[in-house]
CSV table of C-alpha atoms (C1' of nucleotides) in Angstrom, one decimal:
chain,number,residue,atom,x,y,z
O,100,MET,CA,0.2,0.1,0.5
O,101,ALA,CA,2.3,2.7,0.5
O,102,SER,CA,1.4,6.1,0.3
O,103,ASP,CA,-1.2,5.4,-2.3
O,104,HIS,CA,0.4,8.1,-3.7
O,105,THR,CA,0.7,6.7,-7.7
O,106,ARG,CA,-2.7,5.2,-7.5
O,107,SER,CA,-4.2,8.8,-6.6
O,108,ALA,CA,-2.6,11.2,-8.8
O,109,ILE,CA,-3.1,8.3,-11.4
O,110,LEU,CA,-7.2,8.8,-10.8
O,111,ALA,CA,-6.6,12.6,-10.5
O,112,ALA,CA,-5.3,13.0,-14.0
O,113,ALA,CA,-7.7,10.5,-15.9
O,114,GLU,CA,-9.9,11.6,-14.9
O,115,ARG,CA,-8.9,15.2,-15.3
O,116,LEU,CA,-7.9,14.3,-19.3
O,117,TYR,CA,-11.2,12.1,-20.0
O,118,ALA,CA,-13.0,15.0,-19.2
O,119,ASP,CA,-11.0,17.4,-20.9
O,120,ARG,CA,-10.7,15.7,-24.0
O,121,GLY,CA,-13.6,12.3,-23.7
O,122,PHE,CA,-12.5,8.4,-23.5
O,123,GLY,CA,-11.5,8.0,-27.0
O,124,ASP,CA,-8.9,10.8,-27.2
O,125,VAL,CA,-6.9,9.9,-24.1
O,126,THR,CA,-4.4,6.7,-24.0
O,127,LEU,CA,-2.2,5.3,-20.9
O,128,ARG,CA,0.3,7.2,-22.2
O,129,ASP,CA,-1.4,11.1,-21.7
O,130,ILE,CA,-1.9,9.9,-18.5
O,131,VAL,CA,0.6,8.9,-17.4
O,132,ALA,CA,3.3,11.7,-18.6
O,133,GLU,CA,0.1,13.8,-17.0
O,134,ALA,CA,0.2,12.2,-13.2
O,135,ASN,CA,4.9,12.1,-13.8
O,136,VAL,CA,4.5,7.6,-13.2
O,137,ASN,CA,5.9,5.2,-15.3
O,138,LEU,CA,3.1,3.6,-17.5
O,139,ALA,CA,3.9,0.0,-16.2
O,140,ALA,CA,1.8,1.7,-13.0
O,141,VAL,CA,-1.5,1.6,-14.4
O,142,ASN,CA,-1.7,-1.7,-15.0
O,143,TYR,CA,0.4,-2.6,-11.1
O,144,HIS,CA,-2.5,-0.6,-9.5
O,145,PHE,CA,-5.8,-1.3,-11.5
O,146,GLY,CA,-5.0,-4.5,-13.7
O,147,SER,CA,-5.8,-2.4,-17.2
O,148,LYS,CA,-7.7,0.6,-18.7
O,149,ASP,CA,-10.7,-1.0,-18.8
O,150,GLU,CA,-10.9,-1.3,-14.6
O,151,LEU,CA,-9.3,2.4,-14.3
O,152,ILE,CA,-12.3,3.7,-16.1
O,153,ALA,CA,-14.8,1.9,-14.4
O,154,GLU,CA,-13.6,2.4,-10.8
O,155,LEU,CA,-13.6,6.7,-11.8
O,156,PHE,CA,-17.6,6.1,-12.8
O,157,VAL,CA,-17.9,3.3,-10.3
O,158,THR,CA,-16.9,6.1,-7.7
O,159,ARG,CA,-18.7,9.1,-8.7
O,160,SER,CA,-21.9,6.6,-9.9
O,161,ILE,CA,-21.4,5.2,-5.6
O,162,ALA,CA,-21.2,9.3,-4.0
O,163,THR,CA,-24.4,10.1,-6.5
O,164,ASN,CA,-26.5,7.1,-5.9
O,165,ARG,CA,-26.0,7.5,-1.5
O,166,GLU,CA,-26.9,11.3,-2.6
O,167,ARG,CA,-30.3,10.0,-3.8
O,168,LEU,CA,-31.3,7.7,-1.4
O,169,HIS,CA,-30.5,9.2,1.5
O,170,GLU,CA,-32.6,12.2,0.0
O,171,LEU,CA,-35.1,9.7,-0.8
O,172,LYS,CA,-34.8,8.0,2.9
O,173,THR,CA,-35.0,11.2,4.8
O,174,ALA,CA,-38.4,12.5,2.6
O,175,GLU,CA,-40.0,8.8,3.3
O,176,GLU,CA,-39.7,9.2,6.6
O,177,GLN,CA,-40.8,12.4,6.9
O,178,GLY,CA,-44.3,10.7,5.2
O,179,GLY,CA,-44.6,8.5,7.6
O,180,GLY,CA,-43.3,5.6,4.2
O,181,ARG,CA,-45.4,8.1,2.0
O,182,ALA,CA,-43.3,10.7,0.4
O,183,PRO,CA,-44.7,13.8,-2.7
O,184,ILE,CA,-44.4,12.9,-5.6
O,185,GLU,CA,-42.1,15.9,-6.4
O,186,VAL,CA,-40.0,15.3,-3.8
O,187,ILE,CA,-39.6,10.7,-4.5
O,188,LEU,CA,-38.6,13.3,-8.4
O,189,ARG,CA,-36.3,15.4,-6.8
O,190,ALA,CA,-34.6,12.8,-4.7
O,191,LEU,CA,-33.7,10.9,-8.1
O,192,VAL,CA,-32.9,14.0,-10.6
O,193,GLY,CA,-31.7,16.3,-8.4
O,194,PRO,CA,-28.1,15.0,-7.7
O,195,THR,CA,-27.2,13.8,-10.9
O,196,LEU,CA,-28.6,17.3,-12.1
O,197,ARG,CA,-25.9,19.2,-9.3
O,198,GLY,CA,-23.3,16.7,-9.6
O,199,CYS,CA,-23.0,17.4,-13.7
O,200,LEU,CA,-24.8,21.6,-14.3
O,201,GLY,CA,-23.4,24.9,-12.2
O,202,PRO,CA,-21.2,27.6,-13.6
O,203,GLN,CA,-19.5,26.3,-16.3
O,204,ASN,CA,-15.8,27.9,-15.6
O,205,GLN,CA,-16.3,27.0,-11.6
O,206,ARG,CA,-18.0,23.3,-12.4
O,207,SER,CA,-15.2,20.4,-10.8
O,208,THR,CA,-13.4,17.7,-13.0
O,209,ALA,CA,-16.3,15.7,-11.0
O,210,ALA,CA,-18.5,17.1,-12.9
O,211,ARG,CA,-17.3,17.0,-15.8
O,212,PHE,CA,-16.1,13.5,-16.0
O,213,MET,CA,-19.8,12.8,-15.5
O,214,ILE,CA,-21.0,14.4,-18.5
O,215,ARG,CA,-18.2,12.9,-20.3
O,216,ALA,CA,-19.4,9.7,-19.4
O,217,SER,CA,-22.6,10.4,-20.1
O,218,ILE,CA,-22.0,11.9,-24.0
O,219,GLU,CA,-19.6,9.2,-24.6
O,220,SER,CA,-20.1,5.2,-23.8
O,221,VAL,CA,-17.5,3.4,-23.9
O,222,PRO,CA,-18.3,-0.2,-22.3
O,223,PRO,CA,-16.7,-0.6,-18.7
O,224,ILE,CA,-18.7,1.9,-18.1
O,225,ARG,CA,-22.0,0.6,-20.1
O,226,ARG,CA,-21.6,-2.8,-17.4
O,227,ILE,CA,-21.9,-0.5,-15.1
O,228,LYS,CA,-24.9,1.1,-15.9
O,229,ASN,CA,-26.1,-2.0,-16.5
O,230,ARG,CA,-26.3,-2.9,-13.3
O,231,GLU,CA,-28.3,0.6,-12.1
O,232,ILE,CA,-31.5,-1.0,-12.6
O,233,ASP,CA,-31.7,-2.8,-8.8
O,234,HIS,CA,-31.2,1.0,-7.9
O,235,LEU,CA,-34.1,2.5,-10.1
O,236,ARG,CA,-36.1,-0.3,-8.5
O,237,LYS,CA,-36.3,1.2,-5.4
O,238,PHE,CA,-37.9,4.6,-7.1
O,239,VAL,CA,-40.5,2.5,-8.7
O,240,GLY,CA,-41.1,1.5,-4.7
O,241,ALA,CA,-41.1,4.9,-3.4
O,242,MET,CA,-43.4,5.3,-6.6
O,243,ARG,CA,-45.4,3.3,-6.6
O,244,ARG,CA,-46.2,4.0,-2.5
O,245,SER,CA,-47.0,7.6,-3.5
O,246,LEU,CA,-49.7,7.1,-6.0
O,247,PRO,CA,-51.0,4.1,-4.6
O,248,ASP,CA,-53.7,4.6,-7.7
O,249,ARG,CA,-51.4,5.1,-10.7
O,250,SER,CA,-50.8,1.9,-13.2
O,251,ASP,CA,-46.8,0.1,-12.9
O,252,VAL,CA,-46.6,0.9,-17.0
O,253,GLU,CA,-47.1,4.5,-15.7
O,254,ILE,CA,-45.0,4.4,-13.0
O,255,TYR,CA,-42.4,3.3,-15.4
O,256,TRP,CA,-43.6,5.5,-18.6
O,257,GLY,CA,-42.9,8.4,-15.7
O,258,LEU,CA,-39.9,7.6,-14.3
O,259,ASN,CA,-38.0,7.0,-17.8
O,260,PHE,CA,-39.7,10.1,-18.9
O,261,ALA,CA,-38.3,12.5,-15.8
O,262,LEU,CA,-34.8,10.4,-16.0
O,263,ALA,CA,-34.5,11.3,-19.6
O,264,MET,CA,-34.9,15.0,-18.6
O,265,ALA,CA,-32.5,15.1,-16.4
O,266,HIS,CA,-30.1,13.2,-18.7
O,267,HIS,CA,-30.9,15.3,-21.8
O,268,THR,CA,-30.2,18.1,-20.7
O,269,ILE,CA,-26.7,17.4,-18.5
O,270,ARG,CA,-25.7,15.7,-22.4
O,271,GLU,CA,-26.9,18.6,-24.9
O,272,SER,CA,-26.5,21.2,-22.5
O,273,GLU,CA,-23.9,22.6,-25.1
O,274,ARG,CA,-26.7,22.3,-27.8
O,275,LEU,CA,-29.6,23.6,-26.1
O,276,THR,CA,-27.8,26.8,-24.6
O,277,LYS,CA,-26.7,28.0,-28.2
O,278,LEU,CA,-30.0,26.8,-29.3
O,279,SER,CA,-32.2,29.7,-26.8
O,280,GLU,CA,-28.8,31.8,-26.9
O,281,GLY,CA,-28.0,31.8,-23.9
O,282,LYS,CA,-32.1,31.9,-23.2
O,283,CYS,CA,-31.9,28.3,-20.9
O,284,ASP,CA,-29.9,29.7,-17.8
O,285,LEU,CA,-27.9,26.4,-17.1
O,286,ASP,CA,-26.1,28.1,-14.7
O,287,ASP,CA,-29.0,27.9,-12.4
O,288,VAL,CA,-29.3,24.2,-11.6
O,289,GLU,CA,-32.2,24.8,-9.3
O,290,ASP,CA,-34.2,26.2,-11.4
O,291,VAL,CA,-32.9,23.1,-14.0
O,292,VAL,CA,-34.4,20.5,-11.0
O,293,ALA,CA,-37.4,22.1,-10.4
O,294,ARG,CA,-38.5,22.6,-13.8
O,295,VAL,CA,-37.6,18.7,-14.7
O,296,VAL,CA,-39.6,17.5,-11.6
O,297,SER,CA,-42.1,20.3,-12.8
O,298,VAL,CA,-43.0,18.4,-16.0
O,299,ALA,CA,-42.4,14.3,-14.4
O,300,THR,CA,-44.8,15.8,-11.3
O,301,ILE,CA,-47.4,16.8,-13.5
O,302,ALA,CA,-46.8,14.1,-16.1
O,303,LEU,CA,-47.5,11.7,-13.8
O,304,THR,CA,-50.5,12.8,-11.8
O,305,ALA,CA,-52.4,15.0,-15.1
O,306,GLY,CA,-55.8,14.0,-14.4
O,307,ARG,CA,-55.9,12.6,-11.5
O,308,MET,CA,-55.0,14.8,-8.9
O,309,GLU,CA,-55.1,18.2,-10.6
O,310,ALA,CA,-55.7,19.9,-7.6
O,311,LYS,CA,-51.8,18.8,-5.8
O,312,ALA,CA,-50.7,19.1,-9.2
O,313,PRO,CA,-48.2,22.4,-9.7
O,314,ALA,CA,-50.8,24.7,-11.5
O,315,ARG,CA,-48.3,25.7,-14.1
O,316,ALA,CA,-45.9,23.9,-15.3
O,317,LEU,CA,-43.5,25.1,-17.2
O,318,ALA,CA,-44.7,28.6,-16.4
O,319,ARG,CA,-42.1,29.8,-14.6
O,320,ASP,CA,-40.7,32.4,-16.5
O,321,ALA,CA,-43.9,33.7,-18.5
O,322,ARG,CA,-44.2,36.9,-19.2
N,125,MET,CA,-18.8,5.9,-61.8
N,126,ALA,CA,-19.9,2.4,-63.3
N,127,SER,CA,-21.9,0.3,-61.3
N,128,ASP,CA,-21.3,2.0,-58.3
N,129,HIS,CA,-21.5,-1.6,-56.6
N,130,THR,CA,-18.1,-1.7,-54.4
N,131,ARG,CA,-19.5,1.8,-52.7
N,132,SER,CA,-23.1,0.2,-52.0
N,133,ALA,CA,-21.7,-2.6,-50.8
N,134,ILE,CA,-18.7,-1.5,-48.5
N,135,LEU,CA,-22.4,0.6,-47.2
N,136,ALA,CA,-24.6,-2.0,-46.3
N,137,ALA,CA,-21.8,-4.3,-44.8
N,138,ALA,CA,-21.4,-1.0,-43.4
N,139,GLU,CA,-24.6,-0.5,-41.2
N,140,ARG,CA,-25.0,-3.8,-41.0
N,141,LEU,CA,-22.3,-4.1,-39.1
N,142,TYR,CA,-22.1,-1.1,-37.0
N,143,ALA,CA,-25.5,-1.8,-36.0
N,144,ASP,CA,-24.8,-5.2,-35.2
N,145,ARG,CA,-21.8,-4.7,-33.4
N,146,GLY,CA,-21.2,-0.2,-32.3
N,147,PHE,CA,-18.8,1.1,-34.2
N,148,GLY,CA,-16.5,0.4,-31.6
N,149,ASP,CA,-15.4,-2.4,-32.7
N,150,VAL,CA,-15.4,-2.8,-36.1
N,151,THR,CA,-12.5,-2.1,-38.2
N,152,LEU,CA,-12.6,-0.9,-41.5
N,153,ARG,CA,-11.6,-4.9,-42.4
N,154,ASP,CA,-14.4,-5.9,-41.0
N,155,ILE,CA,-16.4,-4.2,-43.2
N,156,VAL,CA,-14.2,-4.6,-46.1
N,157,ALA,CA,-14.8,-8.5,-45.4
N,158,GLU,CA,-18.3,-8.8,-45.3
N,159,ALA,CA,-18.4,-6.3,-48.3
N,160,ASN,CA,-15.9,-8.7,-50.4
N,161,VAL,CA,-14.4,-6.4,-52.0
N,162,ASN,CA,-10.9,-5.4,-51.4
N,163,LEU,CA,-9.4,-3.3,-48.6
N,164,ALA,CA,-8.3,-0.6,-50.2
N,165,ALA,CA,-11.6,0.1,-51.9
N,166,VAL,CA,-12.8,2.5,-48.7
N,167,ASN,CA,-10.6,4.9,-49.0
N,168,TYR,CA,-10.4,5.0,-52.7
N,169,HIS,CA,-14.8,5.4,-52.5
N,170,PHE,CA,-14.6,7.6,-49.1
N,171,GLY,CA,-12.1,9.0,-48.1
N,172,SER,CA,-11.6,8.1,-44.9
N,173,LYS,CA,-13.2,6.0,-42.5
N,174,ASP,CA,-15.1,8.7,-40.2
N,175,GLU,CA,-17.0,9.8,-44.2
N,176,LEU,CA,-17.9,7.0,-44.9
N,177,ILE,CA,-19.4,6.7,-41.3
N,178,ALA,CA,-20.6,10.4,-41.5
N,179,GLU,CA,-22.5,9.1,-45.0
N,180,LEU,CA,-24.3,6.6,-43.4
N,181,PHE,CA,-25.8,8.8,-40.7
N,182,VAL,CA,-26.2,11.6,-42.7
N,183,THR,CA,-28.4,10.1,-45.4
N,184,ARG,CA,-30.4,8.3,-43.1
N,185,SER,CA,-30.5,11.4,-41.2
N,186,ILE,CA,-31.9,14.0,-43.9
N,187,ALA,CA,-34.7,11.8,-44.3
N,188,THR,CA,-36.0,11.8,-40.8
N,189,ASN,CA,-35.8,15.4,-41.2
N,190,ARG,CA,-37.7,15.8,-44.4
N,191,GLU,CA,-40.3,13.4,-42.5
N,192,ARG,CA,-40.5,15.7,-39.7
N,193,LEU,CA,-40.3,19.0,-42.0
N,194,HIS,CA,-42.7,17.4,-44.3
N,195,GLU,CA,-45.3,16.7,-41.3
N,196,LEU,CA,-45.6,20.3,-40.1
N,197,LYS,CA,-45.5,22.4,-43.7
N,198,THR,CA,-48.0,19.8,-43.9
N,199,ALA,CA,-49.3,20.7,-40.5
N,200,GLU,CA,-48.7,24.5,-40.8
N,201,GLU,CA,-51.0,25.0,-43.7
N,202,GLN,CA,-54.0,23.0,-43.3
N,203,GLY,CA,-54.1,25.6,-40.0
N,204,GLY,CA,-53.6,28.5,-41.8
N,205,GLY,CA,-50.3,29.1,-40.9
N,206,ARG,CA,-50.9,27.9,-36.8
N,207,ALA,CA,-50.4,24.5,-36.2
N,208,PRO,CA,-51.8,22.7,-32.7
N,209,ILE,CA,-48.4,21.8,-30.3
N,210,GLU,CA,-49.5,17.8,-30.4
N,211,VAL,CA,-49.2,18.6,-33.9
N,212,ILE,CA,-45.6,20.0,-34.1
N,213,LEU,CA,-44.4,17.9,-31.6
N,214,ARG,CA,-45.6,14.8,-33.2
N,215,ALA,CA,-43.9,16.4,-36.7
N,216,LEU,CA,-40.9,16.3,-34.3
N,217,VAL,CA,-40.4,13.0,-33.1
N,218,GLY,CA,-43.2,11.3,-34.6
N,219,PRO,CA,-40.5,10.2,-37.6
N,220,THR,CA,-37.2,9.4,-34.6
N,221,LEU,CA,-38.9,7.3,-32.6
N,222,ARG,CA,-41.2,5.5,-35.9
N,223,GLY,CA,-37.2,5.3,-37.5
N,224,CYS,CA,-35.6,4.1,-34.2
N,225,LEU,CA,-38.3,1.3,-32.7
N,226,GLY,CA,-40.8,-1.0,-33.8
N,227,PRO,CA,-41.0,-5.4,-32.9
N,228,GLN,CA,-37.7,-5.8,-32.3
N,229,ASN,CA,-36.7,-9.1,-35.0
N,230,GLN,CA,-37.8,-7.1,-37.7
N,231,ARG,CA,-36.2,-3.5,-37.1
N,232,SER,CA,-34.8,-2.5,-40.3
N,233,THR,CA,-30.9,-2.4,-40.5
N,234,ALA,CA,-31.5,1.5,-41.0
N,235,ALA,CA,-33.1,2.1,-37.5
N,236,ARG,CA,-31.1,-0.6,-35.8
N,237,PHE,CA,-28.1,1.5,-37.5
N,238,MET,CA,-29.1,4.5,-35.8
N,239,ILE,CA,-29.8,3.5,-32.4
N,240,ARG,CA,-26.1,2.6,-32.5
N,241,ALA,CA,-25.6,6.3,-33.7
N,242,SER,CA,-28.1,7.3,-30.6
N,243,ILE,CA,-26.2,5.6,-27.8
N,244,GLU,CA,-22.4,5.8,-29.3
N,245,SER,CA,-20.9,9.0,-29.2
N,246,VAL,CA,-18.7,9.4,-32.0
N,247,PRO,CA,-16.4,12.2,-33.6
N,248,PRO,CA,-17.9,12.2,-37.2
N,249,ILE,CA,-21.6,11.5,-36.5
N,250,ARG,CA,-21.6,14.6,-33.6
N,251,ARG,CA,-20.3,17.1,-35.6
N,252,ILE,CA,-23.0,16.4,-38.0
N,253,LYS,CA,-25.9,16.1,-35.0
N,254,ASN,CA,-23.9,19.8,-34.0
N,255,ARG,CA,-25.4,21.4,-37.7
N,256,GLU,CA,-28.2,20.4,-36.6
N,257,ILE,CA,-29.4,23.6,-34.9
N,258,ASP,CA,-30.7,25.3,-37.6
N,259,HIS,CA,-33.5,22.5,-38.3
N,260,LEU,CA,-34.2,22.6,-34.6
N,261,ARG,CA,-35.1,26.4,-35.3
N,262,LYS,CA,-37.2,25.5,-37.6
N,263,PHE,CA,-39.5,24.0,-34.6
N,264,VAL,CA,-39.1,26.6,-32.5
N,265,GLY,CA,-40.3,29.0,-35.1
N,266,ALA,CA,-43.8,26.8,-35.5
N,267,MET,CA,-43.9,26.1,-32.2
N,268,ARG,CA,-43.7,30.0,-30.6
N,269,ARG,CA,-46.3,30.6,-33.5
N,270,SER,CA,-48.5,28.2,-32.1
N,271,LEU,CA,-48.3,29.3,-28.3
N,272,PRO,CA,-47.6,33.0,-29.4
N,273,ASP,CA,-48.1,33.7,-25.9
N,274,ARG,CA,-45.3,31.3,-24.7
N,275,SER,CA,-42.0,33.2,-23.5
N,276,ASP,CA,-39.0,32.0,-26.0
N,277,VAL,CA,-37.1,30.4,-23.0
N,278,GLU,CA,-40.7,27.8,-22.4
N,279,ILE,CA,-40.5,27.4,-26.4
N,280,TYR,CA,-36.6,26.4,-25.6
N,281,TRP,CA,-37.4,23.9,-22.9
N,282,GLY,CA,-40.3,22.1,-24.0
N,283,LEU,CA,-38.5,21.9,-26.8
N,284,ASN,CA,-35.5,20.2,-24.9
N,285,PHE,CA,-37.5,17.8,-23.2
N,286,ALA,CA,-39.6,16.6,-26.0
N,287,LEU,CA,-36.3,15.8,-28.0
N,288,ALA,CA,-35.2,14.5,-24.3
N,289,MET,CA,-38.4,12.0,-23.8
N,290,ALA,CA,-37.5,10.7,-26.8
N,291,HIS,CA,-34.3,9.9,-28.1
N,292,HIS,CA,-33.5,8.7,-24.0
N,293,THR,CA,-36.4,6.2,-24.8
N,294,ILE,CA,-34.5,4.6,-27.7
N,295,ARG,CA,-31.0,5.2,-26.4
N,296,GLU,CA,-32.6,3.0,-23.3
N,297,SER,CA,-35.4,1.2,-24.6
N,298,GLU,CA,-33.5,-1.6,-23.3
N,299,ARG,CA,-33.3,-0.7,-19.8
N,300,LEU,CA,-36.9,-0.2,-20.2
N,301,THR,CA,-38.1,-3.2,-21.5
N,302,LYS,CA,-36.2,-5.1,-18.2
N,303,LEU,CA,-37.1,-2.7,-15.1
N,304,SER,CA,-40.5,-2.8,-16.0
N,305,GLU,CA,-40.7,-6.4,-16.8
N,306,GLY,CA,-42.0,-5.6,-20.5
N,307,LYS,CA,-44.9,-3.7,-19.0
N,308,CYS,CA,-44.0,-1.2,-21.1
N,309,ASP,CA,-44.7,-2.0,-24.8
N,310,LEU,CA,-42.2,-0.6,-26.9
N,311,ASP,CA,-43.2,-2.0,-30.0
N,312,ASP,CA,-46.0,-0.9,-29.8
N,313,VAL,CA,-44.6,2.7,-31.6
N,314,GLU,CA,-47.4,5.1,-31.7
N,315,ASP,CA,-48.0,4.7,-28.5
N,316,VAL,CA,-44.8,5.6,-27.2
N,317,VAL,CA,-45.8,8.8,-29.9
N,318,ALA,CA,-48.6,9.6,-28.1
N,319,ARG,CA,-46.5,9.4,-24.6
N,320,VAL,CA,-44.0,11.9,-25.3
N,321,VAL,CA,-46.2,14.0,-27.8
N,322,SER,CA,-48.6,14.7,-24.8
N,323,VAL,CA,-46.3,15.5,-22.4
N,324,ALA,CA,-44.7,17.9,-23.8
N,325,THR,CA,-47.8,19.5,-25.0
N,326,ILE,CA,-48.8,19.3,-21.0
N,327,ALA,CA,-45.3,20.9,-19.7
N,328,LEU,CA,-45.6,23.5,-23.0
N,329,THR,CA,-49.6,24.3,-22.4
N,330,ALA,CA,-50.2,23.0,-18.7
N,331,GLY,CA,-51.8,26.3,-17.0
N,332,ARG,CA,-52.5,28.7,-20.2
N,333,MET,CA,-54.7,26.6,-22.0
N,334,GLU,CA,-56.3,23.9,-19.9
N,335,ALA,CA,-59.4,23.6,-21.8
N,336,LYS,CA,-56.9,22.0,-24.9
N,337,ALA,CA,-54.8,19.9,-22.7
N,338,PRO,CA,-55.2,16.2,-22.7
N,339,ALA,CA,-56.7,15.4,-19.6
N,340,ARG,CA,-55.1,12.9,-18.4
N,341,ALA,CA,-51.2,12.5,-19.9
N,342,LEU,CA,-50.0,9.0,-19.0
N,343,ALA,CA,-52.9,7.5,-17.8
N,344,ARG,CA,-54.1,6.4,-21.1
N,345,ASP,CA,-53.3,2.6,-19.7
N,346,ALA,CA,-54.9,3.8,-15.9
N,347,ARG,CA,-56.6,0.4,-14.1
A,2,DG,C1',-7.7,-2.3,-81.7
A,3,DA,C1',-5.8,1.1,-79.3
A,4,DT,C1',-6.0,4.2,-75.6
A,5,DA,C1',-6.7,6.9,-71.6
A,6,DG,C1',-9.4,7.5,-67.2
A,7,DT,C1',-11.5,4.8,-63.6
A,8,DT,C1',-11.4,1.2,-60.6
A,9,DT,C1',-9.8,-2.7,-58.7
A,10,DC,C1',-6.1,-5.8,-55.6
A,11,DA,C1',-2.3,-7.4,-53.2
A,12,DT,C1',1.4,-5.4,-50.2
A,13,DA,C1',3.9,-2.0,-47.3
A,14,DC,C1',4.0,1.2,-44.3
A,15,DA,C1',3.8,3.8,-39.7
A,16,DA,C1',2.1,4.5,-36.1
A,17,DC,C1',-0.3,3.5,-31.9
A,18,DT,C1',-2.3,0.8,-28.4
A,19,DG,C1',-2.4,-1.7,-24.1
A,20,DT,C1',-0.2,-4.7,-21.6
A,21,DT,C1',4.2,-7.8,-20.7
A,22,DT,C1',9.0,-8.5,-18.1
A,23,DG,C1',12.3,-9.2,-15.7
A,24,DA,C1',15.9,-6.0,-13.3
A,25,DA,C1',16.1,-1.9,-10.6
A,26,DT,C1',14.4,0.8,-6.0
A,27,DT,C1',12.4,1.7,-2.5
A,28,DG,C1',10.4,0.5,2.1
A,29,DC,C1',9.4,-2.1,6.1
A,30,DA,C1',10.4,-5.8,10.2
A,31,DA,C1',13.3,-8.8,12.2
Z,207,DT,C1',22.3,-4.8,8.4
Z,208,DT,C1',19.6,-8.1,6.4
Z,209,DG,C1',16.0,-10.2,4.0
Z,210,DC,C1',11.7,-9.7,1.8
Z,211,DA,C1',8.1,-7.9,-0.1
Z,212,DA,C1',6.3,-4.1,-2.6
Z,213,DT,C1',6.6,-0.9,-6.1
Z,214,DT,C1',8.5,1.9,-9.7
Z,215,DC,C1',10.8,1.8,-14.1
Z,216,DA,C1',12.8,1.6,-18.8
Z,217,DA,C1',12.1,-1.2,-22.4
Z,218,DA,C1',10.2,-3.8,-25.9
Z,219,DC,C1',6.1,-7.1,-27.3
Z,220,DA,C1',2.6,-8.6,-29.8
Z,221,DG,C1',-1.7,-7.0,-31.8
Z,222,DT,C1',-3.6,-3.4,-34.8
Z,223,DT,C1',-5.2,0.1,-36.6
Z,224,DG,C1',-6.4,3.1,-40.8
Z,225,DT,C1',-4.2,5.0,-45.1
Z,226,DA,C1',-0.6,5.3,-48.9
Z,227,DT,C1',1.0,2.6,-52.9
Z,228,DG,C1',2.3,1.2,-58.1
Z,229,DA,C1',1.0,-2.3,-60.5
Z,230,DA,C1',-3.1,-5.2,-62.8
Z,231,DA,C1',-7.3,-5.1,-64.4
Z,232,DC,C1',-11.2,-3.2,-66.8
Z,233,DT,C1',-14.3,0.1,-69.0
Z,234,DA,C1',-15.9,3.2,-72.8
Z,235,DT,C1',-14.6,5.8,-75.9
Z,236,DC,C1',-12.8,6.6,-80.4
DNA sequence: GATAGTTTCATACAACTGTTTGAATTGCAA
DNA sequence: TTGCAATTCAAACAGTTGTATGAAACTATC
């Protein structure tokens, strides 16, 4: 074990390079040069390039999932086993959005890395994402408890659309900024979270609980 | 020019292999073997590997965009320059969804290729997608005309969320099927289109035109 | 049927990739 | 200090990749 200095230097360098240049453009030689370590150190400490990438992604992924579940658990405890659907959806998309968006010039390396991982889909990361289903099932359960008279199919579609809006907004944040000529402020993360949650909520509740549904989904900034 | 047989054999083989195995796994040697042509033929006919990929994607992309604009134009002409927002959104996401989803065992090579292009994001394809903004602006224009009292910001967000739901559903169709244990039927494309359009519509109109908004967004299959 | 232009072909190239090797070095315990 | 394991290092390995070359085969025109 010793100091682990080499190991963490590789992790830091790799995360930074991948964040900046993407997975396709960065070789092990780039990484070890940035980290000032020997080429063989990567295979010594991580086994392979893919395992290095996997470790980077898993670390961040676990952190996000923990935040999600913490928010969910807190909400359900406060509501005596049942949380409002808005709060559940906020727990689902909030941590991801907060982890990736925010003022561009002060985005952490981790944030930029996760955006890359969301845009480029390399095998080791895809493998990990496929294991995420069990995690999502916990949200399905909470959503069922929150909306007991909604069918499973509706729940699944609502969850799918909520994740869709969050991930797509992250992936295509640059394009949305360009398309809207800066009118869509992606630096205001809490506003983005509120928009996604609002639309997902209304999608799941429209026609059933009109009284509880937010009156205006996207109309926050209506003139 | 001659028969162009070699050229089209390469295109067909490449599309099939990329659709089946993804961009990362397929080499030029795989393609020319599948097409029964010489290795040098790719560079002779297309210049480079990236230009081959670009040509494949551009072809399908142009076809989809043409369908989209045709639906949009027809709708606006029928409505005297103004189309209902649902119809505009349907023109936006319908062709893409129809082009990619549908019964798994009878999906065309083109469909499976476009799904790949949506999942794996390789440089030549990314470059083309970035040019798509002008195309989207035409939909922004139509949406403005349809919803004259909605602010631009709302329009942009609505467009973003509509595309998000469509593309994410395509990208993650397998995962949604697995998560829902088959309860979400992604083979019923028109149902998927209706769901996406419904949610996007309600997101854009909620709180303004309650009378026109569909009463139940996701409630089609409520028990 | 010779000629010019296009297309095909086998082959080589040059560069880059992740990984392995085995020796050198380091750090720590006895 | 000695000995042993963990770590670092330079170097090479083995394979693959997209691309280039120059001759051969083909095609159509005159």
